[in-house]
Coordinates of C-alpha atoms and ligand atoms in Angstrom, one line a residue:
M5 CA 0.0 0.0 0.0
G6 CA 1.6 3.2 -1.1
I7 CA 1.3 6.5 0.7
D8 CA 2.6 9.8 -0.5
P9 CA 5.5 10.8 1.9
A10 CA 5.6 14.3 0.3
L11 CA 1.9 14.9 1.0
L12 CA 2.4 13.7 4.6
E13 CA 5.2 16.2 5.1
R14 CA 3.3 19.1 3.4
R15 CA 0.3 18.6 5.6
L16 CA 2.5 18.4 8.8
D17 CA 4.1 21.8 7.7
E18 CA 0.7 23.3 7.0
L19 CA -0.6 22.4 10.4
Y20 CA 2.7 23.6 12.1
V21 CA 2.2 27.1 10.7
I22 CA -1.1 27.4 12.4
G23 CA -0.5 28.9 15.8
A24 CA 3.2 29.6 15.0
E25 CA 4.8 31.6 17.8
P26 CA 7.3 34.4 17.1
D27 CA 9.9 32.9 19.4
G28 CA 9.5 29.4 18.0
G29 CA 7.1 26.4 18.0
A30 CA 3.3 26.5 17.7
Y31 CA 0.6 26.9 20.2
R32 CA -2.9 25.8 19.6
P33 CA -4.7 25.9 22.9
L34 CA -8.2 24.4 23.2
Y35 CA -10.9 26.6 21.6
G36 CA -8.4 29.4 20.7
P37 CA -8.4 31.0 17.2
A38 CA -5.4 28.8 16.1
W39 CA -7.2 25.7 17.3
A40 CA -10.2 26.6 15.4
T41 CA -8.2 27.3 12.2
A42 CA -6.5 23.9 12.5
V43 CA -9.8 22.1 13.0
E44 CA -11.1 23.7 9.8
R45 CA -8.0 22.8 7.9
V46 CA -8.2 19.1 9.0
E47 CA -11.9 19.2 8.2
R48 CA -11.2 20.2 4.6
W49 CA -8.6 17.5 4.2
L50 CA -11.1 14.9 5.5
K51 CA -13.8 16.0 3.1
D52 CA -11.3 16.0 0.2
A53 CA -10.5 12.5 1.1
G54 CA -14.1 11.6 0.7
L55 CA -14.9 11.3 4.4
R56 CA -18.3 12.4 5.9
T57 CA -17.3 14.9 8.7
R58 CA -19.0 15.9 11.9
R59 CA -18.1 17.8 15.1
D60 CA -19.3 16.5 18.4
A61 CA -20.4 18.6 21.4
V62 CA -16.8 19.3 22.7
G63 CA -15.4 20.0 19.3
N64 CA -13.8 16.6 18.5
L65 CA -13.8 16.3 14.7
W66 CA -14.7 13.1 13.1
G67 CA -14.4 11.9 9.5
R68 CA -16.2 8.7 8.6
A69 CA -16.2 6.1 5.8
E70 CA -19.2 3.8 6.2
G71 CA -18.4 0.1 6.2
T72 CA -20.4 -2.3 4.1
D73 CA -20.9 -4.6 7.1
G74 CA -21.9 -1.8 9.6
G75 CA -21.1 -2.5 13.2
K76 CA -18.7 -0.7 15.4
S77 CA -16.0 1.6 14.0
I78 CA -12.3 1.3 13.6
V79 CA -10.9 4.7 14.6
T80 CA -7.5 6.3 14.1
G81 CA -6.3 9.8 15.0
S82 CA -4.7 12.0 17.7
H83 CA -5.1 15.4 19.4
I84 CA -5.0 18.7 17.6
D85 CA -4.1 20.9 20.6
T86 CA -0.4 21.7 21.5
V87 CA 1.6 22.8 24.5
R88 CA 3.1 26.4 24.4
H89 CA 6.0 26.4 22.0
G90 CA 4.9 22.9 20.9
G91 CA 6.6 20.9 18.1
R92 CA 5.5 19.9 14.7
L93 CA 4.6 16.3 15.4
D94 CA 3.1 15.7 18.9
G95 CA -0.6 15.0 18.0
A96 CA -0.4 16.4 14.6
L97 CA 1.3 13.2 13.2
G98 CA -1.4 10.9 14.4
I99 CA -4.1 13.0 12.7
V100 CA -2.2 13.6 9.4
A101 CA -0.9 10.0 9.2
G102 CA -4.4 8.6 10.0
L103 CA -6.1 10.7 7.4
T104 CA -3.4 10.0 4.8
A105 CA -3.7 6.2 5.6
V106 CA -7.5 6.2 5.3
E107 CA -7.4 8.3 2.2
S108 CA -4.9 5.9 0.4
L109 CA -7.0 2.8 1.6
L110 CA -10.2 4.3 0.1
K111 CA -8.4 5.1 -3.1
A112 CA -6.7 1.7 -3.5
K113 CA -9.4 -0.6 -2.1
G114 CA -12.7 1.3 -2.1
K115 CA -15.3 1.0 0.5
P116 CA -14.2 -0.7 3.8
R117 CA -16.0 -3.7 5.3
R118 CA -15.9 -2.1 8.7
T119 CA -16.6 1.6 9.2
L120 CA -13.4 3.6 9.4
E121 CA -13.1 6.8 11.1
V122 CA -10.4 9.5 11.5
V123 CA -10.6 11.7 14.6
A124 CA -8.9 15.0 15.5
I125 CA -9.4 15.0 19.3
C126 CA -10.0 18.5 20.5
E127 CA -7.7 18.5 23.6
E128 CA -5.1 16.3 25.3
E129 CA -2.4 18.5 26.8
G130 CA -4.2 20.5 29.4
S131 CA -2.2 23.6 28.3
R132 CA -5.0 26.2 28.4
F133 CA -7.4 24.8 31.1
A134 CA -6.7 22.1 33.7
T135 CA -8.7 19.8 31.3
N136 CA -6.2 17.0 30.4
F137 CA -7.8 14.5 28.1
W138 CA -10.9 16.6 27.6
G139 CA -11.6 15.2 24.2
S140 CA -11.2 11.5 25.1
R141 CA -13.0 12.0 28.4
A142 CA -16.0 13.3 26.4
I143 CA -15.8 10.3 24.1
T144 CA -15.9 7.9 27.1
G145 CA -18.7 9.9 28.6
T146 CA -16.8 10.8 31.9
I147 CA -17.2 14.5 31.9
D148 CA -19.8 15.6 34.4
S149 CA -19.9 19.3 33.6
A150 CA -17.7 22.2 32.3
D151 CA -16.5 24.8 34.7
P152 CA -17.7 28.3 33.8
E153 CA -14.3 29.4 32.1
I154 CA -14.3 26.4 29.8
A155 CA -18.1 26.7 29.2
A156 CA -17.5 30.3 28.1
A157 CA -14.6 29.3 25.7
M158 CA -16.9 26.5 24.3
R159 CA -19.8 29.0 23.6
E160 CA -17.3 31.3 21.8
R161 CA -16.8 28.4 19.4
G162 CA -20.5 27.7 19.1
L163 CA -20.4 24.6 21.2
D164 CA -23.1 24.1 23.9
P165 CA -21.7 22.9 27.2
A166 CA -25.1 21.5 28.2
R167 CA -24.7 18.9 25.4
I168 CA -21.2 17.4 26.4
A169 CA -22.8 14.1 27.3
T170 CA -23.9 13.6 23.7
A171 CA -20.2 13.3 22.6
A172 CA -20.0 9.8 24.3
R173 CA -19.5 6.8 22.0
D174 CA -20.1 3.2 22.6
D175 CA -19.8 2.2 19.0
I176 CA -16.0 2.2 18.7
D177 CA -14.4 -1.2 18.4
T178 CA -10.7 -0.3 18.1
F179 CA -8.7 2.9 18.3
V180 CA -5.1 2.9 16.9
E181 CA -2.8 5.9 17.1
L182 CA 0.6 6.7 15.6
H183 CA 2.6 9.0 17.8
I184 CA 6.2 10.1 18.3
E185 CA 8.0 8.5 21.2
Q186 CA 8.9 11.8 22.8
G187 CA 11.9 10.1 24.4
A188 CA 15.3 8.8 23.1
V189 CA 14.8 5.1 23.7
L190 CA 14.1 4.1 20.0
E191 CA 16.8 6.4 18.6
S192 CA 19.5 5.2 21.0
S193 CA 18.8 1.6 20.2
G194 CA 18.6 2.2 16.4
T195 CA 15.0 0.9 16.4
P196 CA 12.7 2.4 13.7
L197 CA 9.3 1.5 15.2
A198 CA 7.7 0.4 18.5
V199 CA 4.4 -1.2 19.5
V200 CA 3.4 0.3 22.8
S201 CA 2.7 -2.4 25.5
A202 CA 1.4 -0.1 28.2
I203 CA 1.1 3.5 29.3
V204 CA 2.8 4.1 32.6
G205 CA 0.9 4.8 35.8
T206 CA 1.9 8.0 37.6
A207 CA 2.0 9.0 41.3
Q208 CA 2.8 12.5 42.2
L209 CA 3.9 13.2 45.8
E210 CA 4.7 16.3 47.8
V211 CA 7.3 16.1 50.6
T212 CA 7.6 18.7 53.3
V213 CA 10.8 18.5 55.4
S214 CA 11.0 20.6 58.4
G215 CA 14.1 21.5 60.5
Q216 CA 15.1 24.6 62.3
P217 CA 16.1 28.0 60.7
D218 CA 19.3 29.1 62.6
H219 CA 22.1 31.6 62.2
A220 CA 24.6 30.2 59.6
G221 CA 27.6 31.7 61.6
T222 CA 26.7 30.9 65.2
T223 CA 25.2 27.4 64.9
P224 CA 27.8 24.6 64.9
M225 CA 27.4 21.7 62.4
D226 CA 26.4 19.2 65.1
L227 CA 23.6 21.3 66.5
R228 CA 21.9 21.9 63.2
R229 CA 18.6 20.6 61.9
D230 CA 19.2 21.6 58.3
A231 CA 16.0 20.8 56.2
L232 CA 17.8 21.3 52.8
A233 CA 20.8 19.0 53.7
G234 CA 18.2 16.4 54.7
A235 CA 16.2 16.9 51.5
A236 CA 19.5 16.6 49.5
A237 CA 20.1 13.2 51.1
M238 CA 16.5 12.2 50.2
L239 CA 16.9 13.3 46.5
H240 CA 20.0 11.3 46.3
A241 CA 18.2 8.2 47.8
I242 CA 15.2 8.7 45.4
E243 CA 17.5 8.6 42.4
S244 CA 19.3 5.5 43.6
I245 CA 16.1 3.6 44.4
A246 CA 14.6 4.3 40.9
K247 CA 17.9 3.2 39.3
S248 CA 18.2 0.0 41.4
L249 CA 14.6 -1.1 40.6
G250 CA 15.5 -0.8 36.9
K251 CA 13.6 0.1 33.8
P252 CA 10.8 1.3 33.4
A253 CA 10.8 2.7 36.9
V254 CA 11.5 6.5 36.9
A255 CA 11.4 9.0 39.7
T256 CA 11.9 12.8 39.3
V257 CA 12.2 15.6 41.7
G258 CA 11.1 18.6 39.6
K259 CA 10.2 21.3 42.1
L260 CA 11.9 22.3 45.3
A261 CA 11.3 25.3 47.5
V262 CA 13.5 26.4 50.5
E263 CA 12.6 28.6 53.4
P264 CA 13.7 31.0 54.5
D265 CA 15.8 31.0 51.3
Q266 CA 18.5 33.3 52.7
I267 CA 22.3 33.0 52.1
N268 CA 23.1 33.2 55.9
V269 CA 20.3 31.1 57.4
V270 CA 20.3 27.4 58.0
P271 CA 17.2 26.2 55.9
G272 CA 14.3 25.5 58.1
M273 CA 11.9 24.0 55.7
V274 CA 12.0 22.4 52.3
V275 CA 9.0 21.3 50.1
F276 CA 9.7 19.2 47.1
T277 CA 7.7 17.1 44.6
I278 CA 8.3 13.5 43.4
D279 CA 6.9 12.2 40.1
L280 CA 6.9 8.4 40.0
R281 CA 6.1 6.2 37.0
H282 CA 6.1 2.6 36.1
S283 CA 4.2 0.4 33.6
D284 CA 3.1 -2.0 36.3
L285 CA 1.0 -1.0 39.3
G286 CA 2.9 -3.4 41.6
G287 CA 6.2 -1.9 40.4
R288 CA 5.0 1.6 40.9
R289 CA 3.7 0.9 44.4
A290 CA 7.0 -0.8 45.3
L291 CA 9.0 2.3 44.1
E292 CA 6.7 4.6 46.1
E293 CA 6.9 2.4 49.3
R294 CA 10.7 2.3 49.2
I295 CA 10.9 6.1 48.6
R296 CA 8.5 6.8 51.4
S297 CA 10.3 4.5 53.8
L298 CA 13.9 5.8 53.0
C299 CA 12.8 9.5 53.2
T300 CA 11.3 8.8 56.6
T301 CA 14.5 7.1 57.9
I302 CA 16.7 10.0 56.6
S303 CA 14.4 12.5 58.4
Q304 CA 14.7 10.5 61.7
E305 CA 18.5 10.3 61.5
R306 CA 18.7 13.9 61.0
R307 CA 16.0 14.9 63.6
L308 CA 13.9 16.4 60.9
G309 CA 10.1 16.4 60.5
I310 CA 8.6 14.9 57.4
A311 CA 5.1 14.9 55.8
I312 CA 4.4 13.1 52.5
R313 CA 1.2 13.9 50.7
T314 CA -0.2 12.3 47.5
L315 CA -1.0 15.0 44.9
Q316 CA -2.2 12.7 42.1
E317 CA -2.4 9.0 41.3
K318 CA -3.2 7.3 38.0
P319 CA -2.9 3.6 37.3
P320 CA -1.0 2.2 34.4
V321 CA -3.0 1.2 31.3
A322 CA -2.2 -1.9 29.2
M323 CA -2.7 -1.8 25.5
H324 CA -5.1 -4.4 24.2
P325 CA -3.2 -7.7 23.5
D326 CA -5.1 -8.3 20.2
V327 CA -4.2 -4.8 18.9
R328 CA -0.6 -5.2 20.0
A329 CA -0.3 -8.4 18.1
L330 CA -2.0 -7.0 15.0
L331 CA 0.3 -3.9 15.0
A332 CA 3.3 -6.2 15.3
R333 CA 2.0 -8.3 12.3
A334 CA 1.3 -5.1 10.3
A335 CA 4.9 -3.9 11.0
K336 CA 6.3 -7.4 9.8
E337 CA 4.3 -7.2 6.6
C338 CA 5.9 -3.8 6.1
G339 CA 9.3 -5.5 6.4
V340 CA 10.2 -4.2 9.9
Q341 CA 10.5 -5.8 13.2
A342 CA 8.9 -3.6 15.8
T343 CA 10.1 -3.6 19.3
E344 CA 7.6 -3.3 22.3
M345 CA 7.9 -0.5 24.7
V346 CA 6.2 1.2 27.6
S347 CA 5.1 4.8 27.1
G348 CA 6.4 7.1 29.7
A349 CA 4.0 9.9 28.7
G350 CA 0.3 9.9 28.9
H351 CA -1.9 9.6 25.7
D352 CA -5.6 9.5 24.8
A353 CA -5.4 5.8 24.4
Q354 CA -5.2 5.3 28.1
I355 CA -8.6 7.1 28.5
L356 CA -10.2 5.4 25.5
A357 CA -9.1 1.9 26.8
A358 CA -12.1 2.1 29.1
R359 CA -14.5 1.9 26.2
C360 CA -12.7 0.1 23.3
K361 CA -9.6 -1.9 22.3
V362 CA -6.6 0.4 22.0
G363 CA -3.2 0.2 20.5
M364 CA -0.3 2.7 19.7
L365 CA 2.7 2.8 17.4
F366 CA 5.7 5.0 18.2
V367 CA 8.3 6.4 15.8
P368 CA 11.7 7.7 17.1
S369 CA 12.1 11.3 18.2
I370 CA 15.5 12.8 17.1
G371 CA 17.4 13.5 20.3
G372 CA 14.4 12.4 22.3
R373 CA 13.2 16.0 22.0
S374 CA 9.5 16.8 22.3
H375 CA 7.1 19.6 23.5
C376 CA 9.6 22.1 22.0
P377 CA 10.3 23.5 18.5
E378 CA 13.2 21.0 18.1
E379 CA 10.8 18.1 18.0
A380 CA 11.6 16.0 14.9
T381 CA 11.5 12.6 13.3
S382 CA 13.3 11.6 10.2
P383 CA 11.1 11.5 7.1
K384 CA 11.8 7.8 6.5
H385 CA 10.5 7.0 10.0
L386 CA 7.5 9.2 9.5
E387 CA 6.7 7.3 6.2
L388 CA 7.4 3.9 7.8
G389 CA 5.1 4.6 10.8
T390 CA 2.4 5.8 8.4
R391 CA 2.8 2.7 6.2
V392 CA 2.4 0.4 9.2
L393 CA -0.6 2.3 10.4
T394 CA -2.1 2.0 7.0
K395 CA -1.5 -1.7 6.9
S396 CA -3.0 -2.2 10.4
L397 CA -6.1 -0.3 9.4
E398 CA -6.4 -2.4 6.2
M399 CA -6.2 -5.5 8.4
L400 CA -8.8 -4.3 10.7
A401 CA -11.3 -2.8 8.3
Y402 CA -11.0 -4.7 5.0
Ligands
ZN22 ZN1 0.6 13.8 22.1

């Protein structure tokens, strides 16, 4: 099955220009003007490809080719929104590749047996409102209501917040998405393609370490209760624990605040965050338990107070075994041995998994860069990913 790589690149370029920021990258926040322009552009492409288009109550855009057998749909696509200074491929690739794949299938093979749909999901990034997965949550019928700010933004785009529940779908059989890896695993191992096995579970903790703020000149070392020195020992321990548990366990301390934050005062209090991820719930819990216990021990040894609070917890989500196997077969038929890997980032598939079979393909990110203007994938990998996506849609729908 041939796809046109030049067309693929051209469409990605066209989308990337929409919402271009003067200091680099593109920004298409949910319901903003750039977002609306991008949705219109994709709608035109879908129509040109011979698909029947429709927008649901939250602004997800659907393009549909009716199957001769009827029944539940085979869906492909990704999200159309971006982070600030976003790159050319995150989300955009899944939409452009999906529509290019379906277009070439319709051209070469005519009407599908199963209904085929391409979706541009309205929002995934949570970069304008705290709405993460707004589009896929609407599809799974798990949004209760829109807060006033989001409701106002919806109305500005002619969408009625009272109708959100109507966006729910229970007639999707399978959802497959092509996405960039957004990390450096594939590139560093020289692997051109991966089938995602699971999307990691995340726990985010906040640790408060309390000591005593004392004079930096008059307090001897043995009499100090230095919260920052204690926190530093904890940070070191957190890194060692994640390393000793091995892949795919990861732990990150990304925020740290010191009080009183003075050059000549022994730090009295430190608050830092820990982001913990693992593809397996047991693995993630083991990571968290060891970190909690070691931080507590360090605080006791140093006569410091400690409080650990869970900010957020999300379980890992496995991709459907049938879809994983099918994607691996499709890759093989395209002459490539795909590896399996765990996604360290969140994706719409983890939400949609509650309602349908899901699967994802990853292509390498150059230098592992993503969510920045440097985000890139070599044209040959973009073409390969799109060819394998096309093959898998053919296997599912024809
Ligand atoms: Zn994405």
